[in-house]
mmCIF file of C-alpha atoms in Angstrom:
data_model
loop_
_atom_site.group_PDB
_atom_site.id
_atom_site.type_symbol
_atom_site.label_atom_id
_atom_site.label_comp_id
_atom_site.label_asym_id
_atom_site.label_seq_id
_atom_site.Cartn_x
_atom_site.Cartn_y
_atom_site.Cartn_z
ATOM 1 C CA UNK Y 1 14.175 -41.698 -24.932
ATOM 2 C CA UNK Y 2 12.451 -38.963 -26.937
ATOM 3 C CA UNK Y 3 12.232 -39.844 -30.608
ATOM 4 C CA UNK Y 4 13.126 -37.396 -33.379
ATOM 5 C CA UNK Y 5 9.892 -36.314 -35.078
ATOM 6 C CA UNK Y 6 10.309 -36.396 -38.871
ATOM 7 C CA UNK Y 7 8.119 -34.998 -41.650
ATOM 8 C CA UNK Y 8 8.688 -36.543 -45.111
ATOM 9 C CA UNK Y 9 7.842 -34.268 -48.068
ATOM 10 C CA UNK Y 10 7.957 -35.626 -51.628
ATOM 11 C CA UNK Y 11 5.492 -35.385 -54.523
ATOM 12 C CA UNK Y 12 5.937 -39.092 -55.333
ATOM 13 C CA UNK Y 13 3.555 -40.977 -53.068
ATOM 14 C CA UNK Y 14 5.434 -44.232 -53.704
ATOM 15 C CA UNK Y 15 8.851 -42.785 -52.885
ATOM 16 C CA UNK Y 16 7.732 -41.101 -49.684
ATOM 17 C CA UNK Y 17 5.844 -44.175 -48.483
ATOM 18 C CA UNK Y 18 8.767 -46.510 -49.159
ATOM 19 C CA UNK Y 19 11.235 -44.097 -47.562
ATOM 20 C CA UNK Y 20 9.000 -43.581 -44.512
ATOM 21 C CA UNK Y 21 8.544 -47.336 -44.107
ATOM 22 C CA UNK Y 22 12.304 -47.929 -44.006
ATOM 23 C CA UNK Y 23 12.976 -44.962 -41.716
ATOM 24 C CA UNK Y 24 10.409 -46.262 -39.227
ATOM 25 C CA UNK Y 25 12.718 -49.224 -38.596
ATOM 26 C CA UNK Y 26 15.088 -46.826 -36.795
ATOM 27 C CA UNK Y 27 14.028 -46.740 -33.137
ATOM 28 C CA UNK Y 28 15.288 -43.177 -32.657
ATOM 29 C CA UNK Y 29 13.084 -41.624 -35.358
ATOM 30 C CA UNK Y 30 9.301 -41.259 -35.567
ATOM 31 C CA UNK Y 31 7.721 -40.360 -38.923
ATOM 32 C CA UNK Y 32 4.907 -38.075 -37.789
ATOM 33 C CA UNK Y 33 3.578 -37.314 -41.257
ATOM 34 C CA UNK Y 34 4.095 -37.271 -45.023
ATOM 35 C CA UNK Y 35 3.155 -34.558 -47.521
ATOM 36 C CA UNK Y 36 3.066 -34.279 -51.316
ATOM 37 C CA UNK Y 37 3.662 -30.549 -51.726
ATOM 38 C CA UNK Y 38 4.734 -27.410 -49.864
ATOM 39 C CA UNK Y 39 1.200 -26.399 -48.926
ATOM 40 C CA UNK Y 40 0.417 -29.749 -47.325
ATOM 41 C CA UNK Y 41 3.830 -29.647 -45.645
ATOM 42 C CA UNK Y 42 3.029 -26.245 -44.158
ATOM 43 C CA UNK Y 43 -0.149 -27.661 -42.597
ATOM 44 C CA UNK Y 44 1.737 -30.728 -41.327
ATOM 45 C CA UNK Y 45 4.370 -28.516 -39.683
ATOM 46 C CA UNK Y 46 1.653 -26.550 -37.959
ATOM 47 C CA UNK Y 47 -0.052 -29.735 -36.755
ATOM 48 C CA UNK Y 48 2.880 -31.946 -35.725
ATOM 49 C CA UNK Y 49 5.778 -29.537 -35.054
ATOM 50 C CA UNK Y 50 8.414 -31.944 -36.451
ATOM 51 C CA UNK Y 51 12.028 -31.777 -35.317
ATOM 52 C CA UNK Y 52 13.419 -32.460 -38.804
ATOM 53 C CA UNK Y 53 12.010 -32.424 -42.342
ATOM 54 C CA UNK Y 54 13.116 -34.286 -45.468
ATOM 55 C CA UNK Y 55 12.220 -32.321 -48.594
ATOM 56 C CA UNK Y 56 12.118 -32.968 -52.342
ATOM 57 C CA UNK Y 57 12.934 -30.148 -54.795
ATOM 58 C CA UNK Y 58 10.673 -30.831 -57.787
ATOM 59 C CA UNK Y 59 7.106 -30.537 -56.534
ATOM 60 C CA UNK Y 60 3.861 -29.057 -57.912
ATOM 61 C CA UNK Y 61 2.824 -25.456 -57.159
ATOM 62 C CA UNK Y 62 6.001 -24.577 -55.236
ATOM 63 C CA UNK Y 63 9.422 -26.214 -55.468
ATOM 64 C CA UNK Y 64 11.425 -27.219 -52.411
ATOM 65 C CA UNK Y 65 14.004 -24.430 -52.742
ATOM 66 C CA UNK Y 66 11.313 -21.725 -52.785
ATOM 67 C CA UNK Y 67 9.579 -23.379 -49.835
ATOM 68 C CA UNK Y 68 12.781 -23.360 -47.800
ATOM 69 C CA UNK Y 69 13.349 -19.681 -48.523
ATOM 70 C CA UNK Y 70 9.845 -18.836 -47.316
ATOM 71 C CA UNK Y 71 9.829 -21.180 -44.338
ATOM 72 C CA UNK Y 72 13.202 -21.007 -42.612
ATOM 73 C CA UNK Y 73 13.453 -17.275 -41.887
ATOM 74 C CA UNK Y 74 10.253 -17.474 -39.807
ATOM 75 C CA UNK Y 75 10.105 -21.060 -38.625
ATOM 76 C CA UNK Y 76 13.450 -22.821 -38.386
ATOM 77 C CA UNK Y 77 13.339 -26.561 -38.933
ATOM 78 C CA UNK Y 78 16.449 -28.603 -39.817
ATOM 79 C CA UNK Y 79 15.852 -29.836 -43.360
ATOM 80 C CA UNK Y 80 17.444 -32.640 -45.372
ATOM 81 C CA UNK Y 81 16.898 -32.042 -49.089
ATOM 82 C CA UNK Y 82 16.497 -35.347 -50.961
ATOM 83 C CA UNK Y 83 16.367 -34.992 -54.728
ATOM 84 C CA UNK Y 84 17.351 -36.569 -58.035
ATOM 85 C CA UNK Y 85 18.536 -33.085 -59.095
ATOM 86 C CA UNK Y 86 22.170 -33.310 -57.978
ATOM 87 C CA UNK Y 87 22.835 -30.009 -59.778
ATOM 88 C CA UNK Y 88 20.664 -28.281 -57.146
ATOM 89 C CA UNK Y 89 22.989 -29.218 -54.269
ATOM 90 C CA UNK Y 90 24.431 -25.708 -53.854
ATOM 91 C CA UNK Y 91 21.017 -24.047 -54.249
ATOM 92 C CA UNK Y 92 19.558 -26.227 -51.499
ATOM 93 C CA UNK Y 93 22.402 -25.517 -49.080
ATOM 94 C CA UNK Y 94 22.302 -21.797 -49.854
ATOM 95 C CA UNK Y 95 18.574 -21.786 -49.126
ATOM 96 C CA UNK Y 96 19.272 -23.169 -45.648
ATOM 97 C CA UNK Y 97 19.151 -26.957 -45.990
ATOM 98 C CA UNK Y 98 21.203 -28.808 -43.382
ATOM 99 C CA UNK Y 99 22.292 -31.454 -45.899
ATOM 100 C CA UNK Y 100 21.646 -32.569 -49.470
ATOM 101 C CA UNK Y 101 21.255 -36.250 -50.435
ATOM 102 C CA UNK Y 102 20.847 -37.520 -54.007
ATOM 103 C CA UNK Y 103 18.077 -40.043 -54.613
ATOM 104 C CA UNK Y 104 19.302 -43.533 -55.557
ATOM 105 C CA UNK Y 105 19.472 -44.315 -59.266
ATOM 106 C CA UNK Y 106 18.118 -47.818 -58.684
ATOM 107 C CA UNK Y 107 15.422 -48.524 -56.118
ATOM 108 C CA UNK Y 108 15.430 -52.180 -55.240
ATOM 109 C CA UNK Y 109 14.522 -53.069 -51.675
ATOM 110 C CA UNK Y 110 18.223 -53.438 -50.800
ATOM 111 C CA UNK Y 111 19.044 -50.075 -52.421
ATOM 112 C CA UNK Y 112 16.270 -48.319 -50.504
ATOM 113 C CA UNK Y 113 17.318 -49.943 -47.235
ATOM 114 C CA UNK Y 114 20.892 -48.650 -47.630
ATOM 115 C CA UNK Y 115 19.589 -45.258 -48.709
ATOM 116 C CA UNK Y 116 17.264 -45.029 -45.697
ATOM 117 C CA UNK Y 117 20.188 -45.775 -43.364
ATOM 118 C CA UNK Y 118 22.085 -42.863 -44.915
ATOM 119 C CA UNK Y 119 19.052 -40.604 -44.500
ATOM 120 C CA UNK Y 120 18.629 -41.644 -40.857
ATOM 121 C CA UNK Y 121 22.222 -40.686 -40.106
ATOM 122 C CA UNK Y 122 21.657 -37.279 -41.720
ATOM 123 C CA UNK Y 123 18.434 -36.775 -39.756
ATOM 124 C CA UNK Y 124 20.231 -37.357 -36.472
ATOM 125 C CA UNK Y 125 23.032 -34.969 -37.397
ATOM 126 C CA UNK Y 126 20.555 -32.292 -38.470
ATOM 127 C CA UNK Y 127 18.555 -32.740 -35.276
ATOM 128 C CA UNK Y 128 21.646 -32.305 -33.078
ATOM 129 C CA UNK Y 129 22.713 -29.175 -34.967
ATOM 130 C CA UNK Y 130 19.151 -27.880 -34.914
ATOM 131 C CA UNK Y 131 18.923 -28.145 -31.126
ATOM 132 C CA UNK Y 132 21.959 -25.910 -30.819
ATOM 133 C CA UNK Y 133 20.710 -23.416 -33.402
ATOM 134 C CA UNK Y 134 17.069 -23.143 -32.385
ATOM 135 C CA UNK Y 135 16.612 -20.034 -30.231
ATOM 136 C CA UNK Y 136 12.876 -19.595 -30.291
ATOM 137 C CA UNK Y 137 9.916 -21.736 -29.417
ATOM 138 C CA UNK Y 138 7.975 -22.993 -32.416
ATOM 139 C CA UNK Y 139 4.435 -21.664 -32.594
ATOM 140 C CA UNK Y 140 1.707 -21.929 -35.165
ATOM 141 C CA UNK Y 141 2.071 -18.186 -35.793
ATOM 142 C CA UNK Y 142 5.540 -18.848 -37.209
ATOM 143 C CA UNK Y 143 4.162 -20.632 -40.280
ATOM 144 C CA UNK Y 144 4.506 -18.332 -43.302
ATOM 145 C CA UNK Y 145 1.409 -17.527 -45.318
ATOM 146 C CA UNK Y 146 1.958 -18.714 -48.893
ATOM 147 C CA UNK Y 147 -0.080 -17.259 -51.695
ATOM 148 C CA UNK Y 148 -2.429 -19.569 -53.541
ATOM 149 C CA UNK Y 149 -3.693 -18.651 -56.998
ATOM 150 C CA UNK Y 150 -7.110 -17.017 -56.713
ATOM 151 C CA UNK Y 151 -9.794 -18.933 -58.634
ATOM 152 C CA UNK Y 152 -11.567 -17.192 -61.474
ATOM 153 C CA UNK Y 153 -15.310 -16.563 -60.994
ATOM 154 C CA UNK Y 154 -16.133 -19.559 -63.185
ATOM 155 C CA UNK Y 155 -14.129 -21.809 -60.876
ATOM 156 C CA UNK Y 156 -15.999 -20.727 -57.713
ATOM 157 C CA UNK Y 157 -19.071 -22.731 -56.747
ATOM 158 C CA UNK Y 158 -21.116 -22.582 -53.535
ATOM 159 C CA UNK Y 159 -20.271 -25.380 -51.106
ATOM 160 C CA UNK Y 160 -23.832 -26.659 -51.283
ATOM 161 C CA UNK Y 161 -23.510 -26.996 -55.062
ATOM 162 C CA UNK Y 162 -20.233 -28.919 -54.704
ATOM 163 C CA UNK Y 163 -21.915 -31.328 -52.283
ATOM 164 C CA UNK Y 164 -24.901 -31.767 -54.621
ATOM 165 C CA UNK Y 165 -22.581 -32.423 -57.580
ATOM 166 C CA UNK Y 166 -20.613 -35.022 -55.602
ATOM 167 C CA UNK Y 167 -23.762 -36.793 -54.413
ATOM 168 C CA UNK Y 168 -25.273 -36.699 -57.895
ATOM 169 C CA UNK Y 169 -22.114 -38.121 -59.485
ATOM 170 C CA UNK Y 170 -21.918 -40.913 -56.879
ATOM 171 C CA UNK Y 171 -25.542 -41.851 -57.555
ATOM 172 C CA UNK Y 172 -24.987 -41.906 -61.319
ATOM 173 C CA UNK Y 173 -21.898 -44.091 -60.947
ATOM 174 C CA UNK Y 174 -23.873 -46.463 -58.718
ATOM 175 C CA UNK Y 175 -26.661 -46.694 -61.324
ATOM 176 C CA UNK Y 176 -24.169 -47.262 -64.144
ATOM 177 C CA UNK Y 177 -22.396 -49.942 -62.109
ATOM 178 C CA UNK Y 178 -25.711 -51.768 -61.660
ATOM 179 C CA UNK Y 179 -26.322 -51.482 -65.383
ATOM 180 C CA UNK Y 180 -22.949 -53.040 -66.151
ATOM 181 C CA UNK Y 181 -23.615 -55.834 -63.654
ATOM 182 C CA UNK Y 182 -26.799 -56.676 -65.546
ATOM 183 C CA UNK Y 183 -24.861 -57.222 -68.783
ATOM 184 C CA UNK Y 184 -24.381 -60.987 -68.497
ATOM 185 C CA UNK Y 185 -22.278 -62.374 -71.330
ATOM 186 C CA UNK Y 186 -22.764 -59.252 -73.436
ATOM 187 C CA UNK Y 187 -20.187 -57.652 -75.657
ATOM 188 C CA UNK Y 188 -19.397 -54.956 -73.118
ATOM 189 C CA UNK Y 189 -18.417 -57.591 -70.568
ATOM 190 C CA UNK Y 190 -16.310 -59.809 -72.764
ATOM 191 C CA UNK Y 191 -14.678 -57.621 -75.378
ATOM 192 C CA UNK Y 192 -14.124 -54.107 -74.015
ATOM 193 C CA UNK Y 193 -10.699 -53.068 -72.728
ATOM 194 C CA UNK Y 194 -9.969 -49.826 -70.881
ATOM 195 C CA UNK Y 195 -6.423 -48.419 -71.139
ATOM 196 C CA UNK Y 196 -5.107 -45.620 -68.903
ATOM 197 C CA UNK Y 197 -1.788 -43.780 -69.234
ATOM 198 C CA UNK Y 198 -0.149 -41.208 -66.955
ATOM 199 C CA UNK Y 199 3.137 -39.779 -65.713
ATOM 200 C CA UNK Y 200 3.886 -36.843 -63.370
ATOM 201 C CA UNK Y 201 1.072 -36.608 -60.829
ATOM 202 C CA UNK Y 202 -0.421 -39.787 -62.205
ATOM 203 C CA UNK Y 203 -0.243 -41.977 -59.122
ATOM 204 C CA UNK Y 204 -2.873 -39.886 -57.355
ATOM 205 C CA UNK Y 205 -4.870 -39.221 -60.549
ATOM 206 C CA UNK Y 206 -5.052 -42.904 -61.473
ATOM 207 C CA UNK Y 207 -6.093 -43.784 -57.946
ATOM 208 C CA UNK Y 208 -9.009 -41.359 -58.142
ATOM 209 C CA UNK Y 209 -10.162 -42.815 -61.472
ATOM 210 C CA UNK Y 210 -9.734 -46.479 -60.516
ATOM 211 C CA UNK Y 211 -11.541 -45.989 -57.196
ATOM 212 C CA UNK Y 212 -14.580 -44.979 -59.256
ATOM 213 C CA UNK Y 213 -14.728 -48.362 -61.044
ATOM 214 C CA UNK Y 214 -17.182 -51.069 -59.870
ATOM 215 C CA UNK Y 215 -16.042 -54.550 -58.846
ATOM 216 C CA UNK Y 216 -17.179 -56.099 -62.151
ATOM 217 C CA UNK Y 217 -15.514 -53.464 -64.335
ATOM 218 C CA UNK Y 218 -14.329 -54.632 -67.772
ATOM 219 C CA UNK Y 219 -10.570 -55.283 -67.757
ATOM 220 C CA UNK Y 220 -8.276 -52.272 -67.350
ATOM 221 C CA UNK Y 221 -4.596 -51.965 -68.268
ATOM 222 C CA UNK Y 222 -2.435 -49.105 -67.039
ATOM 223 C CA UNK Y 223 0.956 -47.574 -67.741
ATOM 224 C CA UNK Y 224 2.274 -45.126 -65.147
ATOM 225 C CA UNK Y 225 5.874 -43.981 -65.556
ATOM 226 C CA UNK Y 226 7.643 -45.591 -62.581
ATOM 227 C CA UNK Y 227 10.958 -47.327 -61.974
ATOM 228 C CA UNK Y 228 11.212 -51.060 -61.350
ATOM 229 C CA UNK Y 229 10.170 -52.082 -57.863
ATOM 230 C CA UNK Y 230 7.714 -49.243 -57.354
ATOM 231 C CA UNK Y 231 4.963 -50.517 -59.660
ATOM 232 C CA UNK Y 232 4.384 -53.621 -57.524
ATOM 233 C CA UNK Y 233 4.045 -51.537 -54.359
ATOM 234 C CA UNK Y 234 1.706 -49.156 -56.172
ATOM 235 C CA UNK Y 235 -0.468 -52.019 -57.449
ATOM 236 C CA UNK Y 236 -0.675 -53.522 -53.969
ATOM 237 C CA UNK Y 237 -1.690 -50.164 -52.524
ATOM 238 C CA UNK Y 238 -4.486 -49.738 -55.080
ATOM 239 C CA UNK Y 239 -5.625 -53.315 -54.574
ATOM 240 C CA UNK Y 240 -6.226 -52.583 -50.887
ATOM 241 C CA UNK Y 241 -8.252 -49.447 -51.554
ATOM 242 C CA UNK Y 242 -10.333 -50.172 -54.687
ATOM 243 C CA UNK Y 243 -13.383 -52.293 -55.514
ATOM 244 C CA UNK Y 244 -11.530 -53.880 -58.444
ATOM 245 C CA UNK Y 245 -8.521 -56.183 -58.044
ATOM 246 C CA UNK Y 246 -5.188 -54.589 -58.974
ATOM 247 C CA UNK Y 247 -1.870 -56.305 -59.726
ATOM 248 C CA UNK Y 248 1.489 -55.611 -61.330
ATOM 249 C CA UNK Y 249 1.777 -57.021 -64.857
ATOM 250 C CA UNK Y 250 3.374 -60.413 -65.404
ATOM 251 C CA UNK Y 251 4.022 -61.713 -68.894
ATOM 252 C CA UNK Y 252 1.032 -63.774 -70.076
ATOM 253 C CA UNK Y 253 -1.492 -62.398 -67.568
ATOM 254 C CA UNK Y 254 -5.060 -63.002 -68.743
ATOM 255 C CA UNK Y 255 -7.475 -60.095 -68.681
ATOM 256 C CA UNK Y 256 -10.760 -60.569 -66.879
ATOM 257 C CA UNK Y 257 -13.598 -58.446 -65.570
ATOM 258 C CA UNK Y 258 -12.797 -56.754 -62.286
ATOM 259 C CA UNK Y 259 -9.034 -56.803 -62.845
ATOM 260 C CA UNK Y 260 -6.687 -53.836 -63.308
ATOM 261 C CA UNK Y 261 -3.135 -54.587 -64.478
ATOM 262 C CA UNK Y 262 -0.377 -52.025 -63.826
ATOM 263 C CA UNK Y 263 2.558 -52.133 -66.260
ATOM 264 C CA UNK Y 264 5.773 -53.226 -64.529
ATOM 265 C CA UNK Y 265 8.681 -50.797 -64.306
ATOM 266 C CA UNK Y 266 11.240 -51.213 -67.123
ATOM 267 C CA UNK Y 267 8.834 -53.545 -68.999
ATOM 268 C CA UNK Y 268 6.655 -52.567 -71.957
ATOM 269 C CA UNK Y 269 2.996 -53.539 -71.550
ATOM 270 C CA UNK Y 270 1.222 -54.699 -74.720
ATOM 271 C CA UNK Y 271 -2.303 -56.015 -75.281
ATOM 272 C CA UNK Y 272 -2.509 -59.367 -77.107
ATOM 273 C CA UNK Y 273 -5.372 -61.679 -78.092
ATOM 274 C CA UNK Y 274 -5.785 -65.349 -78.946
ATOM 275 C CA UNK Y 275 -8.671 -67.807 -79.165
ATOM 276 C CA UNK Y 276 -9.129 -67.625 -75.380
ATOM 277 C CA UNK Y 277 -9.358 -63.829 -75.286
ATOM 278 C CA UNK Y 278 -7.169 -60.946 -74.187
ATOM 279 C CA UNK Y 279 -3.833 -61.319 -72.419
ATOM 280 C CA UNK Y 280 -0.812 -59.086 -71.975
ATOM 281 C CA UNK Y 281 2.833 -59.157 -72.917
ATOM 282 C CA UNK Y 282 5.209 -57.670 -70.331
ATOM 283 C CA UNK Y 283 8.803 -57.643 -71.526
ATOM 284 C CA UNK Y 284 11.905 -55.452 -71.092
ATOM 285 C CA UNK Y 285 12.780 -53.245 -74.043
ATOM 286 C CA UNK Y 286 14.344 -50.045 -75.274
ATOM 287 C CA UNK Y 287 12.714 -46.792 -74.244
ATOM 288 C CA UNK Y 288 9.923 -45.570 -76.538
ATOM 289 C CA UNK Y 289 8.957 -41.881 -76.417
ATOM 290 C CA UNK Y 290 11.565 -41.638 -73.675
ATOM 291 C CA UNK Y 291 10.054 -44.267 -71.393
ATOM 292 C CA UNK Y 292 9.842 -47.945 -70.497
ATOM 293 C CA UNK Y 293 7.055 -48.723 -69.837
ATOM 294 C CA UNK Y 294 5.715 -46.444 -72.550
ATOM 295 C CA UNK Y 295 2.102 -45.289 -72.813
ATOM 296 C CA UNK Y 296 2.524 -45.091 -76.604
ATOM 297 C CA UNK Y 297 3.464 -48.780 -76.739
ATOM 298 C CA UNK Y 298 0.408 -49.784 -74.722
ATOM 299 C CA UNK Y 299 -2.069 -47.544 -76.586
ATOM 300 C CA UNK Y 300 -0.720 -48.676 -79.984
ATOM 301 C CA UNK Y 301 -1.198 -52.339 -79.079
ATOM 302 C CA UNK Y 302 -4.763 -51.612 -77.929
ATOM 303 C CA UNK Y 303 -5.483 -49.845 -81.225
ATOM 304 C CA UNK Y 304 -4.215 -52.861 -83.171
ATOM 305 C CA UNK Y 305 -5.848 -55.586 -81.074
ATOM 306 C CA UNK Y 306 -9.071 -54.207 -79.548
ATOM 307 C CA UNK Y 307 -9.738 -51.462 -82.095
ATOM 308 C CA UNK Y 308 -13.252 -50.033 -81.542
ATOM 309 C CA UNK Y 309 -13.810 -52.266 -78.498
ATOM 310 C CA UNK Y 310 -11.615 -50.046 -76.341
ATOM 311 C CA UNK Y 311 -11.628 -46.901 -74.239
ATOM 312 C CA UNK Y 312 -8.434 -44.944 -73.683
ATOM 313 C CA UNK Y 313 -7.689 -42.128 -71.235
ATOM 314 C CA UNK Y 314 -4.539 -40.035 -70.973
ATOM 315 C CA UNK Y 315 -3.938 -38.294 -67.652
ATOM 316 C CA UNK Y 316 -1.511 -35.783 -66.168
ATOM 317 C CA UNK Y 317 2.120 -36.092 -67.194
ATOM 318 C CA UNK Y 318 5.180 -34.338 -68.577
ATOM 319 C CA UNK Y 319 6.173 -34.783 -72.211
ATOM 320 C CA UNK Y 320 4.162 -36.364 -75.013
ATOM 321 C CA UNK Y 321 4.301 -40.124 -74.395
ATOM 322 C CA UNK Y 322 0.887 -41.577 -75.250
ATOM 323 C CA UNK Y 323 -0.307 -38.860 -77.613
ATOM 324 C CA UNK Y 324 0.472 -40.747 -80.847
ATOM 325 C CA UNK Y 325 -0.789 -44.023 -79.414
ATOM 326 C CA UNK Y 326 -4.076 -42.467 -78.302
ATOM 327 C CA UNK Y 327 -4.508 -40.999 -81.791
ATOM 328 C CA UNK Y 328 -4.112 -44.498 -83.235
ATOM 329 C CA UNK Y 329 -6.780 -45.736 -80.825
ATOM 330 C CA UNK Y 330 -9.206 -43.031 -81.905
ATOM 331 C CA UNK Y 331 -8.482 -43.685 -85.585
ATOM 332 C CA UNK Y 332 -9.235 -47.372 -84.958
ATOM 333 C CA UNK Y 333 -12.670 -46.447 -83.570
ATOM 334 C CA UNK Y 334 -11.958 -46.345 -79.836
ATOM 335 C CA UNK Y 335 -13.440 -43.758 -77.488
ATOM 336 C CA UNK Y 336 -10.740 -41.526 -75.978
ATOM 337 C CA UNK Y 337 -10.587 -39.157 -73.011
ATOM 338 C CA UNK Y 338 -8.015 -36.529 -72.011
ATOM 339 C CA UNK Y 339 -7.648 -34.900 -68.597
ATOM 340 C CA UNK Y 340 -8.173 -31.136 -68.762
ATOM 341 C CA UNK Y 341 -5.564 -28.491 -67.983
ATOM 342 C CA UNK Y 342 -7.226 -27.228 -64.795
ATOM 343 C CA UNK Y 343 -6.989 -30.567 -62.957
ATOM 344 C CA UNK Y 344 -3.594 -31.737 -64.266
ATOM 345 C CA UNK Y 345 -0.460 -31.488 -62.143
ATOM 346 C CA UNK Y 346 1.385 -31.204 -65.463
ATOM 347 C CA UNK Y 347 -0.657 -30.539 -68.605
ATOM 348 C CA UNK Y 348 1.856 -32.114 -70.962
ATOM 349 C CA UNK Y 349 0.780 -35.522 -72.254
ATOM 350 C CA UNK Y 350 -2.959 -34.673 -72.361
ATOM 351 C CA UNK Y 351 -2.184 -31.371 -74.102
ATOM 352 C CA UNK Y 352 -0.104 -33.071 -76.808
ATOM 353 C CA UNK Y 353 -2.842 -35.644 -77.354
ATOM 354 C CA UNK Y 354 -5.497 -32.933 -77.577
ATOM 355 C CA UNK Y 355 -3.419 -30.860 -80.021
ATOM 356 C CA UNK Y 356 -3.140 -33.699 -82.559
ATOM 357 C CA UNK Y 357 -6.817 -34.663 -82.355
ATOM 358 C CA UNK Y 358 -6.395 -37.833 -80.308
ATOM 359 C CA UNK Y 359 -8.954 -36.855 -77.660
ATOM 360 C CA UNK Y 360 -12.685 -37.428 -78.163
ATOM 361 C CA UNK Y 361 -13.648 -35.790 -74.861
ATOM 362 C CA UNK Y 362 -11.570 -33.570 -72.571
ATOM 363 C CA UNK Y 363 -12.710 -33.530 -68.944
ATOM 364 C CA UNK Y 364 -11.674 -32.769 -65.355
ATOM 365 C CA UNK Y 365 -10.147 -35.630 -63.407
ATOM 366 C CA UNK Y 366 -13.120 -36.091 -61.081
ATOM 367 C CA UNK Y 367 -15.411 -36.827 -64.060
ATOM 368 C CA UNK Y 368 -13.253 -39.305 -65.981
ATOM 369 C CA UNK Y 369 -14.451 -42.477 -64.206
ATOM 370 C CA UNK Y 370 -18.040 -41.358 -64.730
ATOM 371 C CA UNK Y 371 -17.460 -40.668 -68.430
ATOM 372 C CA UNK Y 372 -15.910 -44.106 -68.944
ATOM 373 C CA UNK Y 373 -18.795 -45.807 -67.125
ATOM 374 C CA UNK Y 374 -21.334 -43.801 -69.122
ATOM 375 C CA UNK Y 375 -19.701 -44.937 -72.357
ATOM 376 C CA UNK Y 376 -19.763 -48.561 -71.196
ATOM 377 C CA UNK Y 377 -23.491 -48.383 -70.467
ATOM 378 C CA UNK Y 378 -24.429 -46.540 -73.685
#
C-alpha cells in the first residue's frame, strides 16, 4: 500500500523531531522531510513532492499564513496547520489550510503520543480530500518564487573568501583547543565556567556554538527556554553530535571539564560552589523574567559564585530575559558576549543586554565559539 508522504514544517527543531518520530509509528504515513522555515519547506516540496504538509504559523522570515497564501494558488498541497496560536484558527482556514490543530499545552511523552494520533487522523483526512481536489500534476515549476532580502554590499563576500575564512577559523579553533589541552591543572581548567543563554532560535544557535568547543572544554551551563520533556531530548541530541558531553541538569550535578549541562524545563538552573568545586542547583520555581528556566537566574548565580572566573554569552531570543543577569556578570568581572543583530533569528535578548551595557563584545553567531576559546587561551 502506498504511504502518504508527509512534510513537517516547524521552527522548533525539538517539536518537529518529536512529532515526526511519533508519526513514523503510523504504518500509513511516511515522513519524507522536516523543515524549519518556509524557504526550506519550499525546497523540500520541490525535492520530495509530499502528499500532505503540517505547518506551524510562527516562523522566522515568513509566517505560515503568508506561506500558504503564496503556495496554494500555484501548488496545491493539503496542509494541516499546527500552532499554539489558537486565535489564528480562522486565518489558517481562510488561507486554505485543510484543518487547524492546537499544539498541546503539556508535552510529556504520553501527551505527544496522543497528539500525534490526532495529527495522523487529520493527515489521512486531508490526503483523501486532496486526492479529490487535485486537478493538476505537481511539477517543480509550480513552486512559487519567494523574495529574499537582498544583502547590502558589505554583506557580500566572494565564495573563495568565505571558504578561506571558514578554514582559517577552523585552524584557529584547533590551535586554541590544543592550547587549552596543555593547561594541566591551571586556573583556566579548574575555575572557569562558561554560561550560555538563549530563547527563540536558540536551539540551532546553541548547537553551532557548542559544536565549536573541544572535548576538554571548561564546564558549560546553558539555559534555553523550553518546556519540560524537551530539554532532555535536546541534550541527548547535542551529546550525539558534539565533542563535549551534554546532559540535562539534575539537582546536585558536579561540573567538570568537557561537560555541558542544559537547564531542565520548568526548573531554574543555578551555579553553586563548595569545598569540592562547582555544582548546580536545579529546582522548580516561579517564573523569573517571564520564564522557568530563566537566563537571568542562571547568569545572576554565575556572577555571585564565579565572578571574574566566568564567560557569559547571550544568544538569539525574544524579550529581555538574561540582560540584567549578564550585566551583573560583567560588573563582577566576567567576560561577556552578545550575538549580533544580523545573525539573530530574533534580536531581542541580545539587544536588551547590549543597550544596558552588559555586553563586552558583540559578534556574529559563527564567531562566538572562537571568541570564547580565544578568551580562555589569553
